[in-house]
CSV table of C-alpha atoms (C1' of nucleotides) in Angstrom, one decimal:
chain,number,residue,atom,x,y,z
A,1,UNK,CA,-28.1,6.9,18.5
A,2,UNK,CA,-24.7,7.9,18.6
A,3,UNK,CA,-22.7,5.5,20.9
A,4,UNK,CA,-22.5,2.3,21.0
A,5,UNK,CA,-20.5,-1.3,21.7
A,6,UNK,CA,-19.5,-4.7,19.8
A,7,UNK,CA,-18.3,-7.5,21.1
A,8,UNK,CA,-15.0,-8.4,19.6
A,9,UNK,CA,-14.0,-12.1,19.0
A,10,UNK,CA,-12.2,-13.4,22.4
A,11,UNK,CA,-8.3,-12.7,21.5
A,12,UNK,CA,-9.1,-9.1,19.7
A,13,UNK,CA,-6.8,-6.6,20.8
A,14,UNK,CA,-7.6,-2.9,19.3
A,15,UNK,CA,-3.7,-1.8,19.5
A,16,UNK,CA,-2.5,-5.1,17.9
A,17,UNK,CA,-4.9,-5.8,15.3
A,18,UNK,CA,-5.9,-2.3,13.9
A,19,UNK,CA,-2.3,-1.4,13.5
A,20,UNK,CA,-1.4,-4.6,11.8
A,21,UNK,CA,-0.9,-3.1,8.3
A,22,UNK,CA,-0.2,-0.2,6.4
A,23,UNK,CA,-3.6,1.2,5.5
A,24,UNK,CA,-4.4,1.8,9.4
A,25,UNK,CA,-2.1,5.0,8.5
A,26,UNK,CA,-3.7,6.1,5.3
A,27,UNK,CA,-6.8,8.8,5.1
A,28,UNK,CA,-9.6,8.9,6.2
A,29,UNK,CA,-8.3,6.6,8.9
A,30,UNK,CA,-6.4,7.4,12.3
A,31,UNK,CA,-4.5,6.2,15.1
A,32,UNK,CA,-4.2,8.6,18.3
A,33,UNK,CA,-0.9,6.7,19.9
A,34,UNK,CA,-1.6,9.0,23.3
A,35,UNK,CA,-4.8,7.4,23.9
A,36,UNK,CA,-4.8,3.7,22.0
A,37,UNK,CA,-7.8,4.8,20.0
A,38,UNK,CA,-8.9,3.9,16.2
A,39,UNK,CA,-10.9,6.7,14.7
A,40,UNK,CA,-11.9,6.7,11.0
A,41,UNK,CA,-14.7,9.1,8.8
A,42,UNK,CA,-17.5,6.5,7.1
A,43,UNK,CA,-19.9,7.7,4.1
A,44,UNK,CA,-23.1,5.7,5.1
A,45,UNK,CA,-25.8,7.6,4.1
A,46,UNK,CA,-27.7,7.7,0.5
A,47,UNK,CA,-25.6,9.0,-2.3
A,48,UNK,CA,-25.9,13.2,-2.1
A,49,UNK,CA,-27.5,13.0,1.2
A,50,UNK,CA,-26.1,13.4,4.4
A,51,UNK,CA,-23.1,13.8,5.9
A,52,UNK,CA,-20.5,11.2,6.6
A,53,UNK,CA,-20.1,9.8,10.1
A,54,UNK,CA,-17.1,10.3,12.1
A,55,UNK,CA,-16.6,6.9,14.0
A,56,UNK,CA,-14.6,6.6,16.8
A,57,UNK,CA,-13.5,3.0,18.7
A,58,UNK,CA,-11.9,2.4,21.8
A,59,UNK,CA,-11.1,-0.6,24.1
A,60,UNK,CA,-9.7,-1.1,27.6
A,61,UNK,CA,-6.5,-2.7,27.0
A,62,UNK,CA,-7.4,-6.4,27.7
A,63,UNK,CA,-7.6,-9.0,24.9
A,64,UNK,CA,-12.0,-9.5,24.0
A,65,UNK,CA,-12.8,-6.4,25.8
A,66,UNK,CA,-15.8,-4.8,24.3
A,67,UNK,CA,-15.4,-2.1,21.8
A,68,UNK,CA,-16.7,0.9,23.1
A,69,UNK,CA,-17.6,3.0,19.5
A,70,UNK,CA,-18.9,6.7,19.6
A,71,UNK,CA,-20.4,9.0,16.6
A,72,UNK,CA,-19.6,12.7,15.9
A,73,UNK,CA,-23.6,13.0,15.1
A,74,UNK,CA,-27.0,10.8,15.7
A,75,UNK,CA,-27.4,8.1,13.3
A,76,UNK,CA,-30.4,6.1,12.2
A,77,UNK,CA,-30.8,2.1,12.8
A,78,UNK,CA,-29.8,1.6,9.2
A,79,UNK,CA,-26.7,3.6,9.7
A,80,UNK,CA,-25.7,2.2,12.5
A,81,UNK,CA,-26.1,-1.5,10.8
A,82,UNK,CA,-23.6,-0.3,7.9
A,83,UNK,CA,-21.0,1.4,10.8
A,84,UNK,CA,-20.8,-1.8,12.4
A,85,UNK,CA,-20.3,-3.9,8.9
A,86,UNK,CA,-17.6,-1.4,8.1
A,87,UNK,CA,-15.9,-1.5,11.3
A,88,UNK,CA,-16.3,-5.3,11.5
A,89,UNK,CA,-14.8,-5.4,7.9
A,90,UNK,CA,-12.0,-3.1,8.6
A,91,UNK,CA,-11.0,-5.1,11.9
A,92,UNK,CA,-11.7,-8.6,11.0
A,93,UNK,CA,-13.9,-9.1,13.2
A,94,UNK,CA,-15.3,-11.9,11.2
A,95,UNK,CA,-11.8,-14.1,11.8
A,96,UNK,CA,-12.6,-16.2,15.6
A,97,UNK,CA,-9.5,-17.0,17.7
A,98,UNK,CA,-10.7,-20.5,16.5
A,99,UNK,CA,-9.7,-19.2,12.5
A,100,UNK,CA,-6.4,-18.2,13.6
A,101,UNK,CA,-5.4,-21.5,15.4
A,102,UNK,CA,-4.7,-22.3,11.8
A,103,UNK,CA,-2.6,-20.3,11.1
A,104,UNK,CA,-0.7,-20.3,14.7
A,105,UNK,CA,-0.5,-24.1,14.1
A,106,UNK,CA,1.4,-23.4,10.6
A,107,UNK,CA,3.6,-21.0,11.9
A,108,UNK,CA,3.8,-21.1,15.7
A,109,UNK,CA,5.7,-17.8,15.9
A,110,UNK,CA,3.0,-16.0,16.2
A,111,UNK,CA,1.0,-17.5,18.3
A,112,UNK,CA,2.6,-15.8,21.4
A,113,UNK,CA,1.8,-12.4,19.8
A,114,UNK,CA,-1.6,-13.6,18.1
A,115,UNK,CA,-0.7,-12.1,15.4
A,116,UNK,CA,-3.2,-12.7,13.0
A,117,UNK,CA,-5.6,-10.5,11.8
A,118,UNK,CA,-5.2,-7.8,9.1
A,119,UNK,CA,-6.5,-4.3,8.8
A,120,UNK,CA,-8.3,-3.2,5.6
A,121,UNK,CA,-11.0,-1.0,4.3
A,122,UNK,CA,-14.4,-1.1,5.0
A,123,UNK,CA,-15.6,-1.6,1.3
A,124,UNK,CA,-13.7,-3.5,-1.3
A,125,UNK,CA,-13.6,-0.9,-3.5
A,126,UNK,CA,-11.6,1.5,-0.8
A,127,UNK,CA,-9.5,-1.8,-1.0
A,128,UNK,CA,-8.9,-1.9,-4.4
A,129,UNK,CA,-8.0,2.3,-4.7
A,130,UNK,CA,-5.6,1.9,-2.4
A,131,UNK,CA,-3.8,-1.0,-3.2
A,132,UNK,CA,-3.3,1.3,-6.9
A,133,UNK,CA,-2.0,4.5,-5.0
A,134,UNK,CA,0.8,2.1,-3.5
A,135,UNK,CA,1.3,0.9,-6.8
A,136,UNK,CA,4.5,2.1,-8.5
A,137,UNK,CA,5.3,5.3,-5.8
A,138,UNK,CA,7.0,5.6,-2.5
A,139,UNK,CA,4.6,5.3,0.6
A,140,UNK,CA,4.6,9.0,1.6
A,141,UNK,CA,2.9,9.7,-1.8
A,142,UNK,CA,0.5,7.0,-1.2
A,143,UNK,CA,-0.4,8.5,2.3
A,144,UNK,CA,-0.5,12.1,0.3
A,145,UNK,CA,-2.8,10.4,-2.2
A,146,UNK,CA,-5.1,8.8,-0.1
A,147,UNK,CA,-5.5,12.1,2.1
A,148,UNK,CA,-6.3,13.9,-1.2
A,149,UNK,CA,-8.8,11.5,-2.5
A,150,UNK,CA,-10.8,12.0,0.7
A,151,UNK,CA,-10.0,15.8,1.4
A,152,UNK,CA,-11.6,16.8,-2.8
A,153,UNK,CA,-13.8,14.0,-3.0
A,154,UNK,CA,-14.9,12.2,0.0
A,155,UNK,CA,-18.2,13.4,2.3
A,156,UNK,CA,-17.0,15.7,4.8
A,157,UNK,CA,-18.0,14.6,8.4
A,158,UNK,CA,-20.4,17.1,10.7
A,159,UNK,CA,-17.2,17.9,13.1
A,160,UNK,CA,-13.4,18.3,12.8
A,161,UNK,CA,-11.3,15.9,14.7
A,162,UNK,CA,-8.3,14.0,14.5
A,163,UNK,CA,-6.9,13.1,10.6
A,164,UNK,CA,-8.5,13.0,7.9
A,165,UNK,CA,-12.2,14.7,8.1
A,166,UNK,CA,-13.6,13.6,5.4
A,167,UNK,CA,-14.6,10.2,4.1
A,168,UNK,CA,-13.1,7.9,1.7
A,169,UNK,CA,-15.0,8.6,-1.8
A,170,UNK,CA,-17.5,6.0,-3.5
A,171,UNK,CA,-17.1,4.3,-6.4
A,172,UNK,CA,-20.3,6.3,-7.7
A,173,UNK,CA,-18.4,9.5,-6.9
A,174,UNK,CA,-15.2,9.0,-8.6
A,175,UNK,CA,-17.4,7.2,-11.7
A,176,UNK,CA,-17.7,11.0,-12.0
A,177,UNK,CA,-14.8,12.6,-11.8
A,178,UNK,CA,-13.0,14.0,-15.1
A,179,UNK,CA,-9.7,12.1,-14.5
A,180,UNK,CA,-7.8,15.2,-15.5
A,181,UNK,CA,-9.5,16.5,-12.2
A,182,UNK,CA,-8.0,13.5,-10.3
A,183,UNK,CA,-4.8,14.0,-11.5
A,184,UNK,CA,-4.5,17.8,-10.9
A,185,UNK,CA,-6.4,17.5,-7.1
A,186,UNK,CA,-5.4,14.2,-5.9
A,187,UNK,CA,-1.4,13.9,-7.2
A,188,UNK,CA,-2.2,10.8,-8.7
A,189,UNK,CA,-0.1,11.4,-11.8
A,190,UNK,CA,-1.1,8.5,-14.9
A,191,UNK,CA,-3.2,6.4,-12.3
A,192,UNK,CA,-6.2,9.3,-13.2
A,193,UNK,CA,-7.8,7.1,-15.9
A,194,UNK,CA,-7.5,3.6,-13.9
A,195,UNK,CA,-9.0,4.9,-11.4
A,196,UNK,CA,-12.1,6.6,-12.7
A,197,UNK,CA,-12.4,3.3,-14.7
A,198,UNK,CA,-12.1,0.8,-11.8
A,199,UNK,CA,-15.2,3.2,-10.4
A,200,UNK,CA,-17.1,2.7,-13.3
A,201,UNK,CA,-16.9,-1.1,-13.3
A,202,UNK,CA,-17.8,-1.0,-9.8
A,203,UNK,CA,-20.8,1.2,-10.5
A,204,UNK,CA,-21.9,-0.8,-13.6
A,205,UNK,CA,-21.7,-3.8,-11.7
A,206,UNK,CA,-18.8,-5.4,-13.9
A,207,UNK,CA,-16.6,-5.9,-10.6
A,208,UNK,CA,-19.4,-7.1,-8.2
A,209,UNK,CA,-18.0,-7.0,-4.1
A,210,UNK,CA,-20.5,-10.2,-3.6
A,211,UNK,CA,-19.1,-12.4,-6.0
A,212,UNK,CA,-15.1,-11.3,-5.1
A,213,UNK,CA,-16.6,-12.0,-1.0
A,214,UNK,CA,-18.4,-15.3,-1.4
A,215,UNK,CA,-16.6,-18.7,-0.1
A,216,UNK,CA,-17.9,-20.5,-3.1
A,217,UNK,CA,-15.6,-18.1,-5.3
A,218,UNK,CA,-12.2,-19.9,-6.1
A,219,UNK,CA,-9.2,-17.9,-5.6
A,220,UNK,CA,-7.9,-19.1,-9.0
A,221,UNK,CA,-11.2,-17.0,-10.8
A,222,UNK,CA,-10.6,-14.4,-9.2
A,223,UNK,CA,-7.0,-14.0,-9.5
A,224,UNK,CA,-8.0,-14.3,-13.2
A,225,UNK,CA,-10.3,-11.7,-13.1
A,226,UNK,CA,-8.5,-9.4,-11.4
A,227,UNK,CA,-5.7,-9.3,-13.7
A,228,UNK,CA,-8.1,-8.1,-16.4
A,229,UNK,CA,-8.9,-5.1,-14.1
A,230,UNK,CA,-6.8,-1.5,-15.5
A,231,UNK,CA,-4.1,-0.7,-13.3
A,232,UNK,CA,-3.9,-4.1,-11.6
A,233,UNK,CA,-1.2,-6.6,-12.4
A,234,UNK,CA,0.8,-9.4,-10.6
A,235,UNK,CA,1.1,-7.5,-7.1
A,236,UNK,CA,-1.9,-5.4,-7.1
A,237,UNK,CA,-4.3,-8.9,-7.5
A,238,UNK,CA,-1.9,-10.6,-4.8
A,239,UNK,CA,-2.7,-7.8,-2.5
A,240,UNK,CA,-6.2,-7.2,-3.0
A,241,UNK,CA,-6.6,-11.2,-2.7
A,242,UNK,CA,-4.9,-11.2,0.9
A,243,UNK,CA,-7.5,-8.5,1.8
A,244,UNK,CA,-10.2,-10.7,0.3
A,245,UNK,CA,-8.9,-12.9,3.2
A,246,UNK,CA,-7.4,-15.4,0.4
A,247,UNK,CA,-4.1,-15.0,2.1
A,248,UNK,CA,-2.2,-18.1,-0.5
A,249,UNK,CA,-0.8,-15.6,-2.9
A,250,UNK,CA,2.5,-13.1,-2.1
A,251,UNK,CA,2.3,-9.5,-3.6
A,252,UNK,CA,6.2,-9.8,-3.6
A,253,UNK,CA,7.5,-6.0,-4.2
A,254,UNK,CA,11.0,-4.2,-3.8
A,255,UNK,CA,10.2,-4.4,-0.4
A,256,UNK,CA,10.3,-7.8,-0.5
A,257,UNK,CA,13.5,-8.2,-2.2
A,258,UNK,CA,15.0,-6.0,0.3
A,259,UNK,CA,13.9,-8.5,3.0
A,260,UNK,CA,14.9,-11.2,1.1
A,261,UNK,CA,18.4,-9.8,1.0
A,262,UNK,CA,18.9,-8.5,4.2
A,263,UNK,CA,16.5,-10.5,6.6
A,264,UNK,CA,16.5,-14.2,4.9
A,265,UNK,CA,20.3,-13.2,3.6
A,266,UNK,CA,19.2,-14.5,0.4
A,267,UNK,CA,21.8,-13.5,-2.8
A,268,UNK,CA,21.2,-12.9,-6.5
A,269,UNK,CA,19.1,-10.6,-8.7
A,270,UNK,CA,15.9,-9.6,-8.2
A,271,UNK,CA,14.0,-11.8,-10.0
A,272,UNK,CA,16.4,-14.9,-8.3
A,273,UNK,CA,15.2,-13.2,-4.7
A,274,UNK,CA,11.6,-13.3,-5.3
A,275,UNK,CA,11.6,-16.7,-6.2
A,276,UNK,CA,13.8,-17.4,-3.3
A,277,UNK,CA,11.3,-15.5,-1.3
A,278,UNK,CA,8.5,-17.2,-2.7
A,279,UNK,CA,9.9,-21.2,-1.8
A,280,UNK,CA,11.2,-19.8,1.7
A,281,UNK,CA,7.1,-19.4,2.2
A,282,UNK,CA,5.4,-22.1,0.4
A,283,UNK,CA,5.6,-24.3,3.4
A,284,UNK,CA,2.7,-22.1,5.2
A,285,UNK,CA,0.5,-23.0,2.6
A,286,UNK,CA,-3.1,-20.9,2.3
A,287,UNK,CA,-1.9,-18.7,5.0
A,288,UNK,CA,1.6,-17.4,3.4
A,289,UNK,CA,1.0,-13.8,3.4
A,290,UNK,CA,0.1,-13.6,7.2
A,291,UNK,CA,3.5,-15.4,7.4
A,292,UNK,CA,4.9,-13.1,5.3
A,293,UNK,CA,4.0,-9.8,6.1
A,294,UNK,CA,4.0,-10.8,9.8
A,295,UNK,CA,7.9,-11.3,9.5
A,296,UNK,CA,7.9,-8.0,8.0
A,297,UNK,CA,6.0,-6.4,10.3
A,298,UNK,CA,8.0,-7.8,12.7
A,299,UNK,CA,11.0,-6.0,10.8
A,300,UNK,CA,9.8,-2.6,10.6
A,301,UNK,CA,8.8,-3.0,14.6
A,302,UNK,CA,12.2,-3.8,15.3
A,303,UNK,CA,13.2,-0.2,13.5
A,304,UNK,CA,10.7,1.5,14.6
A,305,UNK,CA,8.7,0.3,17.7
A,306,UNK,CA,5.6,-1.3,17.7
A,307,UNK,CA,3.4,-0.1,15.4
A,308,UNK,CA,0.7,1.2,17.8
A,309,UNK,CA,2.9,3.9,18.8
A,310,UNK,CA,3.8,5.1,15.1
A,311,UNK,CA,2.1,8.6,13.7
A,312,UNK,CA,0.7,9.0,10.2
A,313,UNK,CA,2.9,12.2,10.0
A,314,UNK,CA,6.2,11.1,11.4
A,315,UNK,CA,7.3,7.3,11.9
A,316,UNK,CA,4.5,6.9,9.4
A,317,UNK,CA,6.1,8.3,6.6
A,318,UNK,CA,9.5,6.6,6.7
A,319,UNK,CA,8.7,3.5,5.2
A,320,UNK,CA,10.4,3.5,2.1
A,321,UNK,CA,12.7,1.1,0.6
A,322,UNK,CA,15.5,3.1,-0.4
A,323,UNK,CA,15.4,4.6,3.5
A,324,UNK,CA,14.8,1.4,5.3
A,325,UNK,CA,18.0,0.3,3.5
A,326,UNK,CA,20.2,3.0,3.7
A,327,UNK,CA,19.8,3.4,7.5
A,328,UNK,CA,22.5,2.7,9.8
A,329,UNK,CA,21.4,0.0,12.2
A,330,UNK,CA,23.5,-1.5,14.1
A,331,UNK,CA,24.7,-4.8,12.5
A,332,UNK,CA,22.2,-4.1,9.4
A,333,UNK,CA,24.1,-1.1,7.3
A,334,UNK,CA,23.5,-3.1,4.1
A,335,UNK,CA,27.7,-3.9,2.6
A,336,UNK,CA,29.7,-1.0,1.4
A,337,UNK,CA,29.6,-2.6,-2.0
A,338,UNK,CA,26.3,-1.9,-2.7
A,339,UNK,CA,26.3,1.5,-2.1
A,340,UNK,CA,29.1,1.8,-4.4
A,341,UNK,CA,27.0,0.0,-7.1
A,342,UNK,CA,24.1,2.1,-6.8
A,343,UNK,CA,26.4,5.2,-7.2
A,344,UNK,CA,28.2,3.6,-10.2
A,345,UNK,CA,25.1,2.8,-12.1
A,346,UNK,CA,24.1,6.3,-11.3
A,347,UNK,CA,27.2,7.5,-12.9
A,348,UNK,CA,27.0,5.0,-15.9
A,349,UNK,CA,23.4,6.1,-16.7
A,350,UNK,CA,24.6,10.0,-16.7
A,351,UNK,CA,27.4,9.3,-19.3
A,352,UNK,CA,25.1,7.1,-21.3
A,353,UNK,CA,22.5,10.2,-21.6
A,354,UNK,CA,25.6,12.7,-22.0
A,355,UNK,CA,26.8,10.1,-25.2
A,356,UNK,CA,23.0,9.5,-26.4
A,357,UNK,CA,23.0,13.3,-26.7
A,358,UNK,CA,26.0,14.1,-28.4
A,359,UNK,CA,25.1,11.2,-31.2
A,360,UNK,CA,21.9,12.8,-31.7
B,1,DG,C1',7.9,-15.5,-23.5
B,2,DG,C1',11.2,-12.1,-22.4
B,3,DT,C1',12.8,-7.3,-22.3
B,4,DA,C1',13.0,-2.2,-22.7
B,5,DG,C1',11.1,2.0,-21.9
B,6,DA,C1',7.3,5.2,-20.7
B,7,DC,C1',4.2,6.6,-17.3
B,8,DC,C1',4.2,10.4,-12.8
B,9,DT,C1',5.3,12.1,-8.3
B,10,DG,C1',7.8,13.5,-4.1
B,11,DG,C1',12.0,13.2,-2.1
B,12,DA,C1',17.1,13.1,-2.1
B,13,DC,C1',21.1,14.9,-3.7
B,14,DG,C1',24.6,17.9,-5.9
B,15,DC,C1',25.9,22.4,-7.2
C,1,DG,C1',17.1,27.6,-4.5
C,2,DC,C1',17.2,25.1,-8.6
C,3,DG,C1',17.9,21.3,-11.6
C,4,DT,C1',18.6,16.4,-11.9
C,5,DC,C1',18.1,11.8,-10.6
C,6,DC,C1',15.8,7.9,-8.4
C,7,DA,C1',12.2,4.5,-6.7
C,8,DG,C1',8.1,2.3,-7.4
C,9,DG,C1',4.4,-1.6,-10.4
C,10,DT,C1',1.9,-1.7,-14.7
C,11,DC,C1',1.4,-1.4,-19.5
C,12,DT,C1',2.7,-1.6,-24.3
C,13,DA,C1',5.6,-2.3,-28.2
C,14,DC,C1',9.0,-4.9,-29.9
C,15,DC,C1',12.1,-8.9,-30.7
DNA sequence: GGTAGACCTGGACGC
DNA sequence: GCGTCCAGGTCTACC
């Protein structure tokens, strides 16, 4: 077998809901603008055997249509089962029109859209990797990391194609790695030992996907938990929750400070933003982040056109604080004033080091 | 509990 | 072209 279809919940639209957040632009995962296709590289066979899969999905462009999904080699029924799991994972195929009516009845500016649905990973622990190479770095390096991590240690697929061609690693493979390797291969500077462990927990069965998945887990246990993880703090576990589907906690960032500030017009320092941020969502309740991130998205659309026509190489990689807020758009050039501030510290800090090094 | 500084990389910037 | 600075979230030491 190497074709064929699944029948997407009623109001699933490809374009929309694939490109609905940032990881639909990170390795081994790709968007072909030209011809409104999702194509992405899957390991699915037993560990050291087999090549990877490169998976392919399309859909006419009508909400429901069926997803037509074609294979770069035959596959086995098996295979096929654990292709379908990860593509229905990755496209939340799990979430009915009927689910989202919750959240449109919250926050009924996205119900026109139907906006709702957010792109992830097809295993948790891709999840969890990535939301630590977006830790602490600009996005182009997490796009650089991500490509790395699958280019020297993913499962390379039978055929070239678009992107990536080679799978995201497991957690059994990178249990392995020296994380001196991971840091001299991958660019993933002092995150080399948190990453190696997080795969070890995973493989030793100390993070287990089903308990962090089941219904019956409360968010509040594994909040706690995954706060005890290395390399995870307060906006690492927000994120990785929201792609648990527990969408009641905001991984509020610099990025969200900047829309705090510029969008909401809220004043003050950092820390007063975020919790500015935070109260100007409470009233969506369990469903905050889609609010959230959905007014963001809605942001960087604005800048940069809907998101199904950005590329991983171009638009992709100019989502950055710093260059998001030094553009000049009309009517949005953030105030003169802060420019000036961000020069002055820069100049303050110099003449601090120049007087810390003529004391010493 | 709050704060300062180190961690590391790619990109921006000044010379 | 080279050197320096900056942004980014987590972690640890210290008060």
């Amino acid at each position: 077998m190497n074709r064929f279809s699944i029948t997407p919940p009623t109001d699933f639209v490809l374009a929309r809901d694939a490109c609905s957040y940032g990881y639909f632009l990170l390795a081994p995962n790709h968007w072909e603008p030209r011809t409104g296709s999702f194509s992405t590289v899957m390991d699915v066979g037993v560990e050291g055997e087999g090549g990877a899969v490169r998976v392919h999905v399309m859909q006419e462009r009508l909400a429901g249509a069926t997803l037509r999904v074609r294979l770069d080699r035959s596959v086995s029924a098996l295979e096929a089962k654990a292709i379908r799991a990860g593509l229905s994972r990755m496209l939340r195929l799990d979430e009915s029109a009927e689910d989202l009516a919750g959240f449109h009845a919250l926050d009924a500016r996205f119900k026109e859209s139907g906006r709702g649905r957010l792109m992830r990973s097809a295993t948790v622990f891709e999840d969890v990797i990535k939301t630590v190479t977006s830790c602490n770095v600009a996005w182009p390096s997490t796009i650089i990391m991500n490509r790395r991590l699958c280019e020297t240690q993913g499962k390379a697929s039978a055929t070239a194609g678009p992107g990536c061609g080679h799978a995201f690693p497991t957690a059994a493979r990178l249990a392995r790695v020296r994380p001196a390797s991971l840091r001299a291969r991958c660019s993933v500077g002092y995150r080399d030992v948190r990453i190696v462990e997080l795969a070890k927990m995973f493989v030793r069965g100390e993070i287990n996907p089903g308990w962090l998945e089941s219904a019956a887990t409360s968010d509040e246990a594994i909040h706690e938990a995954l706060l005890e993880w290395p390399g995870v703090g307060p906006y690492a576990a927000a994120n990785i929750m929201q792609l648990l589907g527990r969408y009641e906690r905001l991984p509020l960032d610099s990025e969200s400070v900047r829309h705090g500030r510029d969008v909401l017009g809220f004043k003050g320092t950092p820390a007063q933003i975020m919790k500015k941020v935070q109260g100007h969502f409470a009233p969506f309740g369990v469903h905050r982040f889609r609010s959230y991130w959905f007014e963001v998205w809605a942001f960087y659309e604005r800048k940069r056109g809907p998101a199904w026509t950005w590329e991983r190489e171009t638009t992709g990689k100019t989502f950055t604080a710093s260059k998001l807020k030094d553009e000049d758009f009309a009517g949005e050039r953030p105030p003169t004033g802060e420019r000036e501030d961000r020069s002055t510290r820069r100049t303050q800090r110099a003449q601090k080091k120049r007087r810390a090094g003529e004391t010493r």
